[in-house]
mmCIF file of C-alpha atoms in Angstrom:
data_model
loop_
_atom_site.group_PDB
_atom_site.id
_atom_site.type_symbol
_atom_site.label_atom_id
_atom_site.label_comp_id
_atom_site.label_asym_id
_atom_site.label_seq_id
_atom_site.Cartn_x
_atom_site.Cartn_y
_atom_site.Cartn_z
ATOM 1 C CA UNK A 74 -11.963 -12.607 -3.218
ATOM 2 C CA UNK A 75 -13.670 -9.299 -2.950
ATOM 3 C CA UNK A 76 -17.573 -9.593 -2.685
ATOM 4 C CA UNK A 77 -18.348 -5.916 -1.976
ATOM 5 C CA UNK A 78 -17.184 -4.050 -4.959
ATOM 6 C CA UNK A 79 -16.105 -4.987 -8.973
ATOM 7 C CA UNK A 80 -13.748 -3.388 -11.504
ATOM 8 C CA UNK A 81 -15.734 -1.740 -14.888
ATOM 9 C CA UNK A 82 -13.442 0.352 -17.315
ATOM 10 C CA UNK A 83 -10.835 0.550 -14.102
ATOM 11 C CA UNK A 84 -13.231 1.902 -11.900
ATOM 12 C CA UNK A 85 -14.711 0.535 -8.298
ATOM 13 C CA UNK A 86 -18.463 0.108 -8.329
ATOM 14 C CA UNK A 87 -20.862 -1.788 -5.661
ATOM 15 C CA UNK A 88 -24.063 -2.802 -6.775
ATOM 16 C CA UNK A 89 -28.153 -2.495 -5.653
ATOM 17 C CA UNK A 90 -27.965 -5.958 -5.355
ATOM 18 C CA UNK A 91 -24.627 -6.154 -3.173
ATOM 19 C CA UNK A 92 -26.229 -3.657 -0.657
ATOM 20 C CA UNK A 93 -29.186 -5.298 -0.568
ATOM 21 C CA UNK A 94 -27.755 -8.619 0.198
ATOM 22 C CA UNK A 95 -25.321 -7.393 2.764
ATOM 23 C CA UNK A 96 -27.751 -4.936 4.978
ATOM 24 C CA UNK A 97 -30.853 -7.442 4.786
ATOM 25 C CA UNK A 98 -33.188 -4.968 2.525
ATOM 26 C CA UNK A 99 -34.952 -6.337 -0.648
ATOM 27 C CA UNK A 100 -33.218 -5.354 -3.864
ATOM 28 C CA UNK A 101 -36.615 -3.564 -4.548
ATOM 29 C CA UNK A 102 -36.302 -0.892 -1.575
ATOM 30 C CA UNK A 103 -32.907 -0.640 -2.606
ATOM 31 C CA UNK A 104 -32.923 0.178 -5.959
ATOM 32 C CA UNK A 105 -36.762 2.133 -4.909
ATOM 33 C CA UNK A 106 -34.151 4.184 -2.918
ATOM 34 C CA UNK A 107 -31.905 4.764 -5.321
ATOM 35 C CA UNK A 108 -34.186 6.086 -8.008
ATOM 36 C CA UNK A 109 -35.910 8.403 -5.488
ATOM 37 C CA UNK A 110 -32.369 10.111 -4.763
ATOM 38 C CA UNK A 111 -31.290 9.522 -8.100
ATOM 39 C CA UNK A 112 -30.852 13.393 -9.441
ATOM 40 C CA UNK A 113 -28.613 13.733 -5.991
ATOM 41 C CA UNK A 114 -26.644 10.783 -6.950
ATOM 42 C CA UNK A 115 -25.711 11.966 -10.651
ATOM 43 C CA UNK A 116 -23.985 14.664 -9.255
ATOM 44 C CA UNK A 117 -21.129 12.600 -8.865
ATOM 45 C CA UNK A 118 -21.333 10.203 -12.181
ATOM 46 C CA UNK A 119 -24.077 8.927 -14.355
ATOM 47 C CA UNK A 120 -25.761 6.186 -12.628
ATOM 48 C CA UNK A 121 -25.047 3.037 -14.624
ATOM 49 C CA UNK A 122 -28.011 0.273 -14.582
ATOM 50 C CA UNK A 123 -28.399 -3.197 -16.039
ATOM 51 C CA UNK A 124 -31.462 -5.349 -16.582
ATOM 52 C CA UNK A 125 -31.156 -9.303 -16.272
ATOM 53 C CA UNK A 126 -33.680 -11.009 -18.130
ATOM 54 C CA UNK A 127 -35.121 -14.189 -16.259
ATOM 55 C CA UNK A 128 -33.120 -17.057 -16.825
ATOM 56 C CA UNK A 129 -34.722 -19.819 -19.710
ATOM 57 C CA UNK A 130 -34.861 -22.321 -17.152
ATOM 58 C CA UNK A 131 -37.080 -20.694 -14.394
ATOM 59 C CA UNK A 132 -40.506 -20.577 -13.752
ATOM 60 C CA UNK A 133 -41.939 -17.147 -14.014
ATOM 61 C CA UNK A 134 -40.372 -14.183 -12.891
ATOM 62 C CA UNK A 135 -39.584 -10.422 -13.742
ATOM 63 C CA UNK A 136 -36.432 -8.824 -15.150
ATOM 64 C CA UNK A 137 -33.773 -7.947 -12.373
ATOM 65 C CA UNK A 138 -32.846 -4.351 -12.220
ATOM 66 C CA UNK A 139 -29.632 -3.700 -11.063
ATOM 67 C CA UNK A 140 -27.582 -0.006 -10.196
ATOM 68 C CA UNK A 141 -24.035 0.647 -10.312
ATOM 69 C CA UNK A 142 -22.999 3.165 -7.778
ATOM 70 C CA UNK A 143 -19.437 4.816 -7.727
ATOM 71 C CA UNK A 144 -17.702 5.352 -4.217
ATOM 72 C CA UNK A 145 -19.244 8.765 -3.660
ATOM 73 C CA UNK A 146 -22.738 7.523 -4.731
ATOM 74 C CA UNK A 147 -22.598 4.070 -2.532
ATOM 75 C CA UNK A 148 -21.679 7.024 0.733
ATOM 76 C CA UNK A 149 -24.576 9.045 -0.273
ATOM 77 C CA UNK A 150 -27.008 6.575 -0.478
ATOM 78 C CA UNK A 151 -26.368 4.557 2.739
ATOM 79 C CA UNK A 152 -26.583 8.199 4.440
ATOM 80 C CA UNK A 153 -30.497 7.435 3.472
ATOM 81 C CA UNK A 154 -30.719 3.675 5.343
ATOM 82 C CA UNK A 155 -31.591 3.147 8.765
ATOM 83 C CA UNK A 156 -28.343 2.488 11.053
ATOM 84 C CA UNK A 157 -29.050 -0.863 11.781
ATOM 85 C CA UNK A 158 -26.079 -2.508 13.484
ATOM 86 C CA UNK A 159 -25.848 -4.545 10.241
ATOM 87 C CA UNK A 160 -25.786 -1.591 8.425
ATOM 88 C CA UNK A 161 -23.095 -0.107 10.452
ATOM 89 C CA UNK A 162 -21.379 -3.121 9.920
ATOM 90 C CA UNK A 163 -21.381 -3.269 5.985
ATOM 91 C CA UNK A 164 -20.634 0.682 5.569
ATOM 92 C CA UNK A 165 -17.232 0.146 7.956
ATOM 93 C CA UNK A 166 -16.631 -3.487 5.242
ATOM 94 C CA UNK A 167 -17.182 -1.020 2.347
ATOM 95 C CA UNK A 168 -15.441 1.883 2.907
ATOM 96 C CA UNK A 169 -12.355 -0.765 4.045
ATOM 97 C CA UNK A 170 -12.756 -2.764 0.288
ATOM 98 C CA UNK A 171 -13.282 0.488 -1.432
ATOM 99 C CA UNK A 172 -9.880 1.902 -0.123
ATOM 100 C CA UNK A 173 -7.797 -1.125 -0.689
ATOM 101 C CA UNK A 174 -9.099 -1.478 -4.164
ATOM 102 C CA UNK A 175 -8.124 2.121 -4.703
ATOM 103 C CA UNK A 176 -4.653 1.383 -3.714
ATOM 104 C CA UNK A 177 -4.423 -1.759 -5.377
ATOM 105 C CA UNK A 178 -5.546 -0.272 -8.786
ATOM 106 C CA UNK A 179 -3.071 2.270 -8.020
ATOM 107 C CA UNK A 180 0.009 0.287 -8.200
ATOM 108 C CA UNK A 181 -1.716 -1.813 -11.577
ATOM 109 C CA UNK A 182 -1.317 1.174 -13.334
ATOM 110 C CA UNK A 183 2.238 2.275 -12.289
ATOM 111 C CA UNK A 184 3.139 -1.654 -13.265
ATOM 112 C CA UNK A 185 1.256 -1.117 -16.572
ATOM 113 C CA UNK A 186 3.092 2.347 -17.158
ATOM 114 C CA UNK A 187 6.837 0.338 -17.288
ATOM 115 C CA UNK A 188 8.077 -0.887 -20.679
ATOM 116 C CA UNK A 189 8.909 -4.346 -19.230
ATOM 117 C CA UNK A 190 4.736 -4.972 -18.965
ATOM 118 C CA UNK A 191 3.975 -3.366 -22.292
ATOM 119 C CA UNK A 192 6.389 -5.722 -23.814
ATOM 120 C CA UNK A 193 5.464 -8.805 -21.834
ATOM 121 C CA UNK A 194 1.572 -8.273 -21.920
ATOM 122 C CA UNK A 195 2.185 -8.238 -26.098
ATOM 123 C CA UNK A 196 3.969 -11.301 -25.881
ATOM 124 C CA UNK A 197 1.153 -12.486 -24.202
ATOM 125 C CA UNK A 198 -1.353 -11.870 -26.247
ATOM 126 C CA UNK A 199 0.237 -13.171 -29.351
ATOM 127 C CA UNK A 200 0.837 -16.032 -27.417
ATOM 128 C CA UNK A 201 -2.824 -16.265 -26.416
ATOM 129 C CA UNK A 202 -3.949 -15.082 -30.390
ATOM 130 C CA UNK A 203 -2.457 -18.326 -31.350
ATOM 131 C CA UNK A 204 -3.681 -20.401 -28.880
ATOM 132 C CA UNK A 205 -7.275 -19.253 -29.329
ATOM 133 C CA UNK A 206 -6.793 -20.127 -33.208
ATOM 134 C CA UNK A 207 -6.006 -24.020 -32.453
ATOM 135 C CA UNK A 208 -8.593 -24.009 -29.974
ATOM 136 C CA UNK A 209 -11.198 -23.055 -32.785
ATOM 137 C CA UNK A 210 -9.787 -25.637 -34.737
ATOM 138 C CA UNK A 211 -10.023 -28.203 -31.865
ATOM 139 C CA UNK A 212 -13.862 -27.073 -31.015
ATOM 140 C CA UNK A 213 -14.312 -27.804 -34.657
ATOM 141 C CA UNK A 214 -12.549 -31.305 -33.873
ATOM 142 C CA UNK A 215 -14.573 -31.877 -31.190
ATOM 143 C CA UNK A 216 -17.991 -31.307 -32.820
ATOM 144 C CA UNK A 217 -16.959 -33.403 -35.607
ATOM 145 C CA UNK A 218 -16.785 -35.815 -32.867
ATOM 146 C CA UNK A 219 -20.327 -35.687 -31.833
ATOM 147 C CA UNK A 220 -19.582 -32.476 -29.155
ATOM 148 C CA UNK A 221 -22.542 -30.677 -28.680
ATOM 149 C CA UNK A 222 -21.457 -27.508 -26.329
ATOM 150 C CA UNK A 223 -17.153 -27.573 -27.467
ATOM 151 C CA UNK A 224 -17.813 -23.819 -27.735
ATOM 152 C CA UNK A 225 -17.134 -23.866 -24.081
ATOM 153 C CA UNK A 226 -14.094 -24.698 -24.484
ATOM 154 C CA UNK A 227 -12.791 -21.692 -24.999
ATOM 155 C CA UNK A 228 -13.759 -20.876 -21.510
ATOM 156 C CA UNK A 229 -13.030 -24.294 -19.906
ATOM 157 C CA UNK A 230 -9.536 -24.125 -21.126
ATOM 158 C CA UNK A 231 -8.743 -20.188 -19.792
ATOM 159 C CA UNK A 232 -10.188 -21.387 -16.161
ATOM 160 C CA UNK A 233 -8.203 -24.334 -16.521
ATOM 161 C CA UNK A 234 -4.865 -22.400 -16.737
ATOM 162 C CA UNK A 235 -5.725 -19.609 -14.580
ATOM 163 C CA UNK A 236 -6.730 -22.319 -11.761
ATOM 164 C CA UNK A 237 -3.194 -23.974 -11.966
ATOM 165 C CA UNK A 238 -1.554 -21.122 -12.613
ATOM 166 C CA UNK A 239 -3.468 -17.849 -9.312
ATOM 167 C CA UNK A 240 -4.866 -17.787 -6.333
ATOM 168 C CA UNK A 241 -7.154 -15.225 -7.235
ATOM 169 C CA UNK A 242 -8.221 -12.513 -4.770
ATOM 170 C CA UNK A 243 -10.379 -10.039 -6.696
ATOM 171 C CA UNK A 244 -12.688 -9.898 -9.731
ATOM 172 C CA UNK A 245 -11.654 -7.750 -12.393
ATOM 173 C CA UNK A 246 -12.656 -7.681 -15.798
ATOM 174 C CA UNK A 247 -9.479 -9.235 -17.557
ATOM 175 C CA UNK A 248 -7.295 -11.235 -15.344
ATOM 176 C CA UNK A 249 -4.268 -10.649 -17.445
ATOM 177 C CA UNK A 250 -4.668 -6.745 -16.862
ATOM 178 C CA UNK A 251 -3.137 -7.086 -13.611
ATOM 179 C CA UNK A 252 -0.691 -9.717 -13.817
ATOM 180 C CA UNK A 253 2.873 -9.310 -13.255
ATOM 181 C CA UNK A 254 5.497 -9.561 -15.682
ATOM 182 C CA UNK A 255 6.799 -13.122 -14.300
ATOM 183 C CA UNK A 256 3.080 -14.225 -14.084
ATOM 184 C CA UNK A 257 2.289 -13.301 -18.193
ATOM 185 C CA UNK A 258 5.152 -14.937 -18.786
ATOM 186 C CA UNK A 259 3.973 -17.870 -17.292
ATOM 187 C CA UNK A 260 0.295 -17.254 -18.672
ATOM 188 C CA UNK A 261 2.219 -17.588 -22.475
ATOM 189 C CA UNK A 262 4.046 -21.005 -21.580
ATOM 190 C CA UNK A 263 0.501 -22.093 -20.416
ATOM 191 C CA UNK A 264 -0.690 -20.951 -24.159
ATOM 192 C CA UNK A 265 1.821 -22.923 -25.860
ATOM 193 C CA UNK A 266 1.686 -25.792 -23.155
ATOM 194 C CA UNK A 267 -2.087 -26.183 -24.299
ATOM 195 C CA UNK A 268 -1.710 -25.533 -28.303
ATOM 196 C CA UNK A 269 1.246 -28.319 -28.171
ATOM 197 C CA UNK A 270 -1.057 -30.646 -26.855
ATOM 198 C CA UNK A 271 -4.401 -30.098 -28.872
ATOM 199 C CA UNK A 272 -2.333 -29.894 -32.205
ATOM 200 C CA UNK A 273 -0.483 -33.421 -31.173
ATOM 201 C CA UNK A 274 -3.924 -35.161 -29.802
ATOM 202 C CA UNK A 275 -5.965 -33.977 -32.753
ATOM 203 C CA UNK A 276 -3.270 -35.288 -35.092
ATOM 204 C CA UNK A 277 -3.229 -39.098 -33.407
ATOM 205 C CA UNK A 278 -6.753 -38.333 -33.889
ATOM 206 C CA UNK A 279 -7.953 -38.981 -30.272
ATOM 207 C CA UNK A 280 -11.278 -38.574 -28.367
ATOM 208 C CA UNK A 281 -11.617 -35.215 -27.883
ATOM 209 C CA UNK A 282 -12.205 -35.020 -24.014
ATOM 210 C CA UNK A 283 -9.247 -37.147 -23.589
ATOM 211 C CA UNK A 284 -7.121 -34.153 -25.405
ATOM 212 C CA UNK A 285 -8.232 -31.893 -22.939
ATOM 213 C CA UNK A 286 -7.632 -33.713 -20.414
ATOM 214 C CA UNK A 287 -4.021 -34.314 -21.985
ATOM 215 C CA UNK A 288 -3.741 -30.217 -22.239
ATOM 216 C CA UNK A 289 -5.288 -29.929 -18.439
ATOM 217 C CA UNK A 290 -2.686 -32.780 -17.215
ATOM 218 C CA UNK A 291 1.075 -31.028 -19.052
ATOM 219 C CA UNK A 292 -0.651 -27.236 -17.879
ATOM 220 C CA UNK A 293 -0.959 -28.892 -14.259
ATOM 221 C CA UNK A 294 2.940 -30.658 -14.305
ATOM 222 C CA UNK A 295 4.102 -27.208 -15.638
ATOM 223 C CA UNK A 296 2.289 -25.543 -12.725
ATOM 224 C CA UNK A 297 3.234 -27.629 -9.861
ATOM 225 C CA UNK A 298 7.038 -27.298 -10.145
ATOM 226 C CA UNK A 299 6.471 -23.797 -9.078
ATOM 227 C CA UNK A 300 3.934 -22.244 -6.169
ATOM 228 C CA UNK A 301 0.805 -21.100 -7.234
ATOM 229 C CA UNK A 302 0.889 -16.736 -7.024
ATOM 230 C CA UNK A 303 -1.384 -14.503 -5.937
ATOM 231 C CA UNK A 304 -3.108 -11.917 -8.420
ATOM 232 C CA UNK A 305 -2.821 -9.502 -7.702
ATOM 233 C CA UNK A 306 0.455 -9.783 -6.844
ATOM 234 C CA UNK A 307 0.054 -5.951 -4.512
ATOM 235 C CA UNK A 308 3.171 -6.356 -2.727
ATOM 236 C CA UNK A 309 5.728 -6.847 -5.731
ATOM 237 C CA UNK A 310 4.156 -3.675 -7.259
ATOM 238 C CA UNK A 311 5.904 -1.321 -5.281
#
């Protein structure tokens, strides 16, 4: 999986916090950089930025700033860093990621242009509509059961099925926005798999972490009499 750059809106950013980490400079020179050359940089995009409160849990602490740069602003700004032999090192890595992703998003959206995916990611969705409607019901379930965090099950059970189902080698920001025909077609058996099970475990009315387990267990047998895929999938797009 890609650590160097990340899909928003179907476009390749790298992040303040990404450069920092991979040329050994504190996020605050980095993003100190950044704002200094920032009327340069928005001549090729508005500069997106994101603020990350400190998390409940720790002790102190300020805000994290954060800056998303575009391919042409990530160039322009490591023109500005010292050429360090890490440096070096991390522009080669980048400019490598940011051309594969290129060409990777490039054959996602000839696969998305063909009527077989419009048809099959629909299907999909439905399939995934109604299996998000009996997990509400089974979160309800679960709470009247003395749950007190079955909202996460709406999350647990999507990693579940993605985990039997991809080996995943980038993050982008909806999985099924790059699958392959074959592989939402396999995503919608997983839906039904897992609505099959919570409707038949909540009506023998049993524990609710053993019903998930019973969903996890017939999504796993389902997955394992085929090999796990990769997504995505680059080499059956062409």
């Amino acid at each position: 999986m890609s650590d160097l750059v990340i899909i928003i809106d179907d476009e390749i950013f790298t992040t303040s916090k990404i450069i920092s980490e991979k040329t050994d400079n504190s996020l605050y020179s980095v993003n100190k950089l950044i704002s200094n050359h920032k009327e340069h940089l928005e001549k090729f995009g508005v500069i997106r930025f994101e603020i990350q409160k400190p998390k409940k849990n720790s002790k102190g602490g300020r805000p994290t700033e954060t800056y998303f740069l575009n391919e042409q602003q990530t160039t322009l700004i490591l023109t500005f860093m010292r050429n360090s032999d890490i440096v070096i090192d991390f522009k080669v890595k980048l400019v490598q990621e940011f051309y594969k992703m290129r060409k990777t998003l490039e054959k996602i959206y000839s696969m998305r242009n063909t009527d077989v995916w419009v048809e099959t990611r629909q299907n999909q969705k439905l399939a995934r509509k109604d299996e998000t409607n009996v997990i509400k019901k089974f979160v309800e379930y679960a709470i009247s059961q003395g749950s007190q965090s079955a909202t996460r099950y709406y999350s647990l059970i999507t990693q579940m099925e993605n985990k039997a189902l991809f080996i995943v080698k980038d993050k982008f920001p909806n999985l099924k926005d790059v699958l392959t025909p074959r592989q939402l077609m396999n995503s919608a058996v997983c839906n039904e798999i897992v609505i099959n099970a919570l409707e038949e475990g909540m009506e023998k009315e049993m524990f609710y972490k053993d019903i998930f387990q019973l969903a996890k267990q017939r999504v796993e047998t389902f997955a394992s009499v085929m090999p796990k895929t990769q997504v995505p999938m680059i080499e059956k797009l062409n």
